[in-house]
mmCIF file of C-alpha atoms in Angstrom:
data_model
loop_
_atom_site.group_PDB
_atom_site.id
_atom_site.type_symbol
_atom_site.label_atom_id
_atom_site.label_comp_id
_atom_site.label_asym_id
_atom_site.label_seq_id
_atom_site.Cartn_x
_atom_site.Cartn_y
_atom_site.Cartn_z
ATOM 1 C CA GLU A 299 0.000 0.000 0.000
ATOM 2 C CA ALA A 300 1.409 3.366 -1.018
ATOM 3 C CA GLY A 301 1.934 5.914 1.720
ATOM 4 C CA VAL A 302 1.220 9.621 1.696
ATOM 5 C CA VAL A 303 3.003 11.210 -1.252
ATOM 6 C CA GLN A 304 4.133 14.824 -1.243
ATOM 7 C CA SER A 305 5.878 16.988 -3.801
ATOM 8 C CA PRO A 306 8.142 18.739 -4.203
ATOM 9 C CA ARG A 307 10.483 17.440 -1.518
ATOM 10 C CA TYR A 308 12.526 20.615 -1.569
ATOM 11 C CA LYS A 309 11.775 24.099 -2.812
ATOM 12 C CA ILE A 310 13.904 27.228 -2.704
ATOM 13 C CA ILE A 311 12.301 30.525 -3.638
ATOM 14 C CA GLU A 312 12.851 34.217 -3.119
ATOM 15 C CA LYS A 313 10.594 36.127 -0.790
ATOM 16 C CA LYS A 314 7.373 37.443 -2.284
ATOM 17 C CA GLN A 315 7.267 34.572 -4.768
ATOM 18 C CA PRO A 316 4.396 32.083 -4.739
ATOM 19 C CA VAL A 317 4.831 28.395 -3.947
ATOM 20 C CA ALA A 318 2.558 25.371 -3.985
ATOM 21 C CA PHE A 319 2.785 21.951 -2.378
ATOM 22 C CA TRP A 320 0.874 18.876 -3.436
ATOM 23 C CA CYS A 321 -0.258 15.896 -1.402
ATOM 24 C CA ASN A 322 -1.778 12.555 -2.329
ATOM 25 C CA PRO A 323 -3.121 10.772 0.770
ATOM 26 C CA ILE A 324 -3.403 7.058 1.417
ATOM 27 C CA SER A 325 -6.193 5.564 -0.623
ATOM 28 C CA GLY A 326 -9.444 5.479 1.308
ATOM 29 C CA HIS A 327 -8.384 8.009 3.948
ATOM 30 C CA ASN A 328 -11.092 10.621 4.258
ATOM 31 C CA THR A 329 -9.190 12.964 6.535
ATOM 32 C CA LEU A 330 -6.263 14.993 5.272
ATOM 33 C CA TYR A 331 -4.066 17.368 7.246
ATOM 34 C CA TRP A 332 -1.444 19.945 6.508
ATOM 35 C CA TYR A 333 1.059 20.529 9.281
ATOM 36 C CA LEU A 334 3.855 23.051 9.568
ATOM 37 C CA GLN A 335 7.067 22.040 11.264
ATOM 38 C CA ASN A 336 9.608 24.692 12.149
ATOM 39 C CA LEU A 337 13.163 23.740 13.017
ATOM 40 C CA GLY A 338 13.355 22.262 16.506
ATOM 41 C CA GLN A 339 9.589 22.256 16.942
ATOM 42 C CA GLY A 340 6.826 19.718 16.696
ATOM 43 C CA PRO A 341 4.318 19.716 13.848
ATOM 44 C CA GLU A 342 1.559 22.320 14.128
ATOM 45 C CA LEU A 343 -1.772 21.892 12.401
ATOM 46 C CA LEU A 344 -2.561 24.322 9.601
ATOM 47 C CA ILE A 345 -5.725 22.792 8.194
ATOM 48 C CA ARG A 346 -7.759 19.598 8.380
ATOM 49 C CA TYR A 347 -10.100 18.272 5.719
ATOM 50 C CA GLU A 348 -12.888 15.765 6.046
ATOM 51 C CA ASN A 349 -13.351 14.695 2.444
ATOM 52 C CA GLU A 350 -13.424 17.974 0.527
ATOM 53 C CA GLU A 351 -14.561 20.114 3.448
ATOM 54 C CA ALA A 352 -12.097 22.128 5.505
ATOM 55 C CA VAL A 353 -13.326 21.427 9.044
ATOM 56 C CA ASP A 354 -10.511 23.117 10.945
ATOM 57 C CA ASP A 355 -8.539 25.948 9.378
ATOM 58 C CA SER A 356 -8.251 28.120 12.449
ATOM 59 C CA GLN A 357 -4.434 28.031 12.369
ATOM 60 C CA LEU A 358 -4.089 28.785 8.657
ATOM 61 C CA PRO A 359 -2.802 32.345 7.992
ATOM 62 C CA LYS A 360 -5.458 33.146 5.461
ATOM 63 C CA ASP A 361 -3.892 36.370 4.234
ATOM 64 C CA ARG A 362 -1.203 34.436 2.388
ATOM 65 C CA PHE A 363 -1.986 30.734 2.735
ATOM 66 C CA SER A 364 -4.687 28.834 0.912
ATOM 67 C CA ALA A 365 -5.514 25.184 0.503
ATOM 68 C CA GLU A 366 -7.903 23.075 -1.461
ATOM 69 C CA ARG A 367 -8.881 19.462 -1.670
ATOM 70 C CA LEU A 368 -10.811 18.967 -4.836
ATOM 71 C CA LYS A 369 -12.855 15.761 -5.112
ATOM 72 C CA GLY A 370 -11.818 14.839 -1.587
ATOM 73 C CA VAL A 371 -8.559 13.167 -2.593
ATOM 74 C CA ASP A 372 -5.448 15.178 -3.500
ATOM 75 C CA SER A 373 -4.742 18.477 -1.833
ATOM 76 C CA THR A 374 -2.709 21.567 -2.616
ATOM 77 C CA LEU A 375 -1.329 24.089 -0.150
ATOM 78 C CA LYS A 376 -0.323 27.461 -1.554
ATOM 79 C CA ILE A 377 1.594 30.391 -0.135
ATOM 80 C CA GLN A 378 1.419 33.744 -1.899
ATOM 81 C CA PRO A 379 3.487 35.737 -1.325
ATOM 82 C CA ALA A 380 6.075 33.794 0.650
ATOM 83 C CA GLU A 381 7.934 35.457 3.508
ATOM 84 C CA LEU A 382 11.271 34.608 5.094
ATOM 85 C CA GLY A 383 9.490 33.203 8.145
ATOM 86 C CA ASP A 384 7.684 30.632 6.016
ATOM 87 C CA SER A 385 10.872 28.592 5.716
ATOM 88 C CA ALA A 386 9.898 25.272 7.274
ATOM 89 C CA VAL A 387 8.832 21.743 6.470
ATOM 90 C CA TYR A 388 5.242 21.341 5.330
ATOM 91 C CA LEU A 389 3.899 17.939 6.238
ATOM 92 C CA CYS A 390 0.819 16.305 4.820
ATOM 93 C CA ALA A 391 -0.892 13.506 6.715
ATOM 94 C CA SER A 392 -3.988 11.408 6.291
ATOM 95 C CA SER A 393 -6.106 9.194 8.477
ATOM 96 C CA ASN A 394 -9.160 7.022 8.433
ATOM 97 C CA SER A 395 -11.842 9.249 9.889
ATOM 98 C CA GLY A 396 -13.579 6.218 11.289
ATOM 99 C CA ALA A 397 -10.709 5.618 13.691
ATOM 100 C CA HIS A 398 -11.040 7.471 16.973
ATOM 101 C CA THR A 399 -7.449 6.965 17.904
ATOM 102 C CA GLY A 400 -6.055 9.911 16.010
ATOM 103 C CA GLU A 401 -3.229 7.936 14.400
ATOM 104 C CA LEU A 402 -1.991 9.911 11.429
ATOM 105 C CA PHE A 403 0.113 8.750 8.517
ATOM 106 C CA PHE A 404 2.586 11.385 7.394
ATOM 107 C CA GLY A 405 4.296 12.036 4.111
ATOM 108 C CA GLU A 406 7.994 12.832 3.903
ATOM 109 C CA GLY A 407 7.332 16.552 3.874
ATOM 110 C CA SER A 408 8.154 19.459 1.604
ATOM 111 C CA ARG A 409 11.024 21.577 2.831
ATOM 112 C CA LEU A 410 10.663 25.222 1.889
ATOM 113 C CA THR A 411 13.512 27.711 1.975
ATOM 114 C CA VAL A 412 12.651 31.360 1.387
ATOM 115 C CA LEU A 413 15.620 33.597 0.563
ATOM 116 C CA ASP B 165 0.876 28.132 25.231
ATOM 117 C CA GLN B 166 2.626 24.775 24.902
ATOM 118 C CA GLN B 167 0.038 22.191 25.922
ATOM 119 C CA VAL B 168 2.365 19.237 25.336
ATOM 120 C CA LYS B 169 5.888 19.600 26.617
ATOM 121 C CA GLN B 170 8.999 17.562 26.123
ATOM 122 C CA ASN B 171 11.540 19.235 28.343
ATOM 123 C CA SER B 172 14.543 17.180 27.277
ATOM 124 C CA PRO B 173 15.641 18.171 23.774
ATOM 125 C CA SER B 174 18.134 15.326 23.613
ATOM 126 C CA LEU B 175 19.055 12.051 25.255
ATOM 127 C CA SER B 176 22.024 9.741 24.780
ATOM 128 C CA VAL B 177 21.844 6.093 25.830
ATOM 129 C CA GLN B 178 24.146 3.143 25.385
ATOM 130 C CA GLU B 179 23.020 0.245 23.250
ATOM 131 C CA GLY B 180 21.243 -2.383 25.325
ATOM 132 C CA ARG B 181 20.258 0.041 28.065
ATOM 133 C CA ILE B 182 16.851 1.517 28.742
ATOM 134 C CA SER B 183 15.800 4.783 27.097
ATOM 135 C CA ILE B 184 13.186 6.834 28.939
ATOM 136 C CA LEU B 185 11.573 9.744 27.145
ATOM 137 C CA ASN B 186 9.259 12.022 29.072
ATOM 138 C CA CYS B 187 6.286 14.152 28.164
ATOM 139 C CA ASP B 188 4.050 16.451 30.211
ATOM 140 C CA TYR B 189 0.732 17.952 29.255
ATOM 141 C CA THR B 190 -1.416 20.702 30.670
ATOM 142 C CA ASN B 191 -4.798 20.171 29.034
ATOM 143 C CA SER B 192 -6.937 17.905 31.208
ATOM 144 C CA MET B 193 -9.252 17.296 28.229
ATOM 145 C CA PHE B 194 -6.616 15.199 26.473
ATOM 146 C CA ASP B 195 -7.664 11.568 26.534
ATOM 147 C CA TYR B 196 -5.460 9.872 23.980
ATOM 148 C CA PHE B 197 -1.699 10.016 23.708
ATOM 149 C CA LEU B 198 0.649 8.908 20.981
ATOM 150 C CA TRP B 199 4.354 8.697 20.340
ATOM 151 C CA TYR B 200 5.786 9.303 16.902
ATOM 152 C CA LYS B 201 9.298 8.607 15.711
ATOM 153 C CA LYS B 202 11.010 10.704 13.068
ATOM 154 C CA TYR B 203 14.164 10.003 11.099
ATOM 155 C CA PRO B 204 15.931 12.850 9.233
ATOM 156 C CA ALA B 205 14.293 13.829 5.947
ATOM 157 C CA GLU B 206 11.297 11.598 6.660
ATOM 158 C CA GLY B 207 7.852 12.234 8.031
ATOM 159 C CA PRO B 208 6.925 11.150 11.562
ATOM 160 C CA THR B 209 5.746 7.556 11.907
ATOM 161 C CA PHE B 210 3.392 6.252 14.549
ATOM 162 C CA LEU B 211 5.057 4.200 17.271
ATOM 163 C CA ILE B 212 2.688 3.497 20.148
ATOM 164 C CA SER B 213 -0.340 5.013 21.832
ATOM 165 C CA ILE B 214 -2.312 4.900 25.058
ATOM 166 C CA SER B 215 -5.830 5.782 26.039
ATOM 167 C CA SER B 216 -6.527 7.667 29.255
ATOM 168 C CA ILE B 217 -8.421 4.660 30.612
ATOM 169 C CA LYS B 218 -5.128 2.779 30.811
ATOM 170 C CA ASP B 219 -1.906 3.474 32.620
ATOM 171 C CA LYS B 220 0.363 1.247 30.563
ATOM 172 C CA ASN B 221 0.589 -0.057 27.033
ATOM 173 C CA GLU B 222 3.294 -2.339 25.770
ATOM 174 C CA ASP B 223 4.392 -3.257 22.261
ATOM 175 C CA GLY B 224 7.553 -5.286 22.031
ATOM 176 C CA ARG B 225 10.482 -3.209 23.218
ATOM 177 C CA PHE B 226 8.298 -0.114 23.618
ATOM 178 C CA THR B 227 6.154 0.673 26.648
ATOM 179 C CA VAL B 228 4.224 3.842 27.328
ATOM 180 C CA PHE B 229 3.203 4.771 30.855
ATOM 181 C CA LEU B 230 0.530 7.324 31.672
ATOM 182 C CA ASN B 231 0.138 9.103 35.008
ATOM 183 C CA LYS B 232 -3.044 11.110 34.694
ATOM 184 C CA SER B 233 -2.841 12.755 38.090
ATOM 185 C CA ALA B 234 0.589 14.119 37.228
ATOM 186 C CA LYS B 235 -0.340 14.768 33.590
ATOM 187 C CA HIS B 236 2.769 12.911 32.615
ATOM 188 C CA LEU B 237 3.616 10.134 30.229
ATOM 189 C CA SER B 238 6.806 8.362 29.388
ATOM 190 C CA LEU B 239 8.103 6.083 26.673
ATOM 191 C CA HIS B 240 10.446 3.284 27.662
ATOM 192 C CA ILE B 241 12.581 1.507 25.098
ATOM 193 C CA VAL B 242 14.223 -1.684 26.313
ATOM 194 C CA PRO B 243 16.729 -2.669 25.120
ATOM 195 C CA SER B 244 17.760 0.367 23.118
ATOM 196 C CA GLN B 245 19.217 -0.276 19.681
ATOM 197 C CA PRO B 246 21.211 1.991 17.345
ATOM 198 C CA GLY B 247 18.270 2.004 14.926
ATOM 199 C CA ASP B 248 16.188 3.694 17.614
ATOM 200 C CA SER B 249 18.234 6.869 17.154
ATOM 201 C CA ALA B 250 15.667 9.404 15.981
ATOM 202 C CA VAL B 251 13.539 12.297 17.193
ATOM 203 C CA TYR B 252 10.561 11.202 19.273
ATOM 204 C CA PHE B 253 7.435 13.336 19.441
ATOM 205 C CA CYS B 254 4.753 13.023 22.055
ATOM 206 C CA ALA B 255 1.259 13.954 20.858
ATOM 207 C CA ALA B 256 -2.154 14.202 22.450
ATOM 208 C CA SER B 257 -5.755 14.487 21.389
ATOM 209 C CA GLY B 258 -8.885 15.386 23.313
ATOM 210 C CA ALA B 259 -12.415 14.070 23.606
ATOM 211 C CA GLY B 260 -14.355 15.125 20.568
ATOM 212 C CA THR B 261 -11.202 16.171 18.785
ATOM 213 C CA ALA B 262 -9.725 12.769 18.132
ATOM 214 C CA SER B 263 -8.475 13.912 14.769
ATOM 215 C CA LYS B 264 -6.621 16.929 16.117
ATOM 216 C CA LEU B 265 -3.217 16.099 17.508
ATOM 217 C CA THR B 266 -1.137 18.514 19.541
ATOM 218 C CA PHE B 267 2.544 17.695 19.371
ATOM 219 C CA GLY B 268 5.429 18.311 21.734
ATOM 220 C CA THR B 269 8.722 19.748 20.548
ATOM 221 C CA GLY B 270 10.462 16.385 20.366
ATOM 222 C CA THR B 271 13.381 14.627 22.024
ATOM 223 C CA ARG B 272 16.354 13.539 19.981
ATOM 224 C CA LEU B 273 17.491 10.092 21.095
ATOM 225 C CA GLN B 274 20.949 8.871 20.250
ATOM 226 C CA VAL B 275 21.788 5.265 20.987
ATOM 227 C CA THR B 276 25.525 4.752 21.115
ATOM 228 C CA LEU B 277 27.474 1.554 20.609
#
């Protein structure tokens, strides 16, 4: 069974440029998450989808960040314009919403460097 | 406000010895706790979990202990192996928010030969 797939793995851009990250969750997983991980910190939730609906986006900086999950499968996270402080690893995760345990399956992450 | 805290950023243990990683939490609504393991350049992977109705859960070399009154949990690895060298994250979720995990800052474990 394929795991959560993310691309690109690495991205270097100049500040004020746009950037987009893509995520393909595990097949059959209804719930999809985007997490932000800064250096030396734990992952922090940006947005959570149940199918195609964003059910928790309270931590998403909506002035520059946007996300979508068309058809309830793949998802894209966009930053426009990027700032120096956005340099971090962006992790996508998915889970079976029927499981109460909260176990998430993470992708390898997309490391963003903003110069 | 850090609701899940891992106060030891790093830990070094000899191979074959016990590794004990600690985690404290402040939110009394948390009722499910998980440990994730992360290797460099990889995403975190689930290791072991425990529900608040238990005080211990064991899976092979890994045991998690939960002390609800102290709001403290620990992960024991016995015996420690070099392949266990990684960053370990404690995470918690609350009743009604099972899908929302709050992570600690992680503890880097190094198992030496």
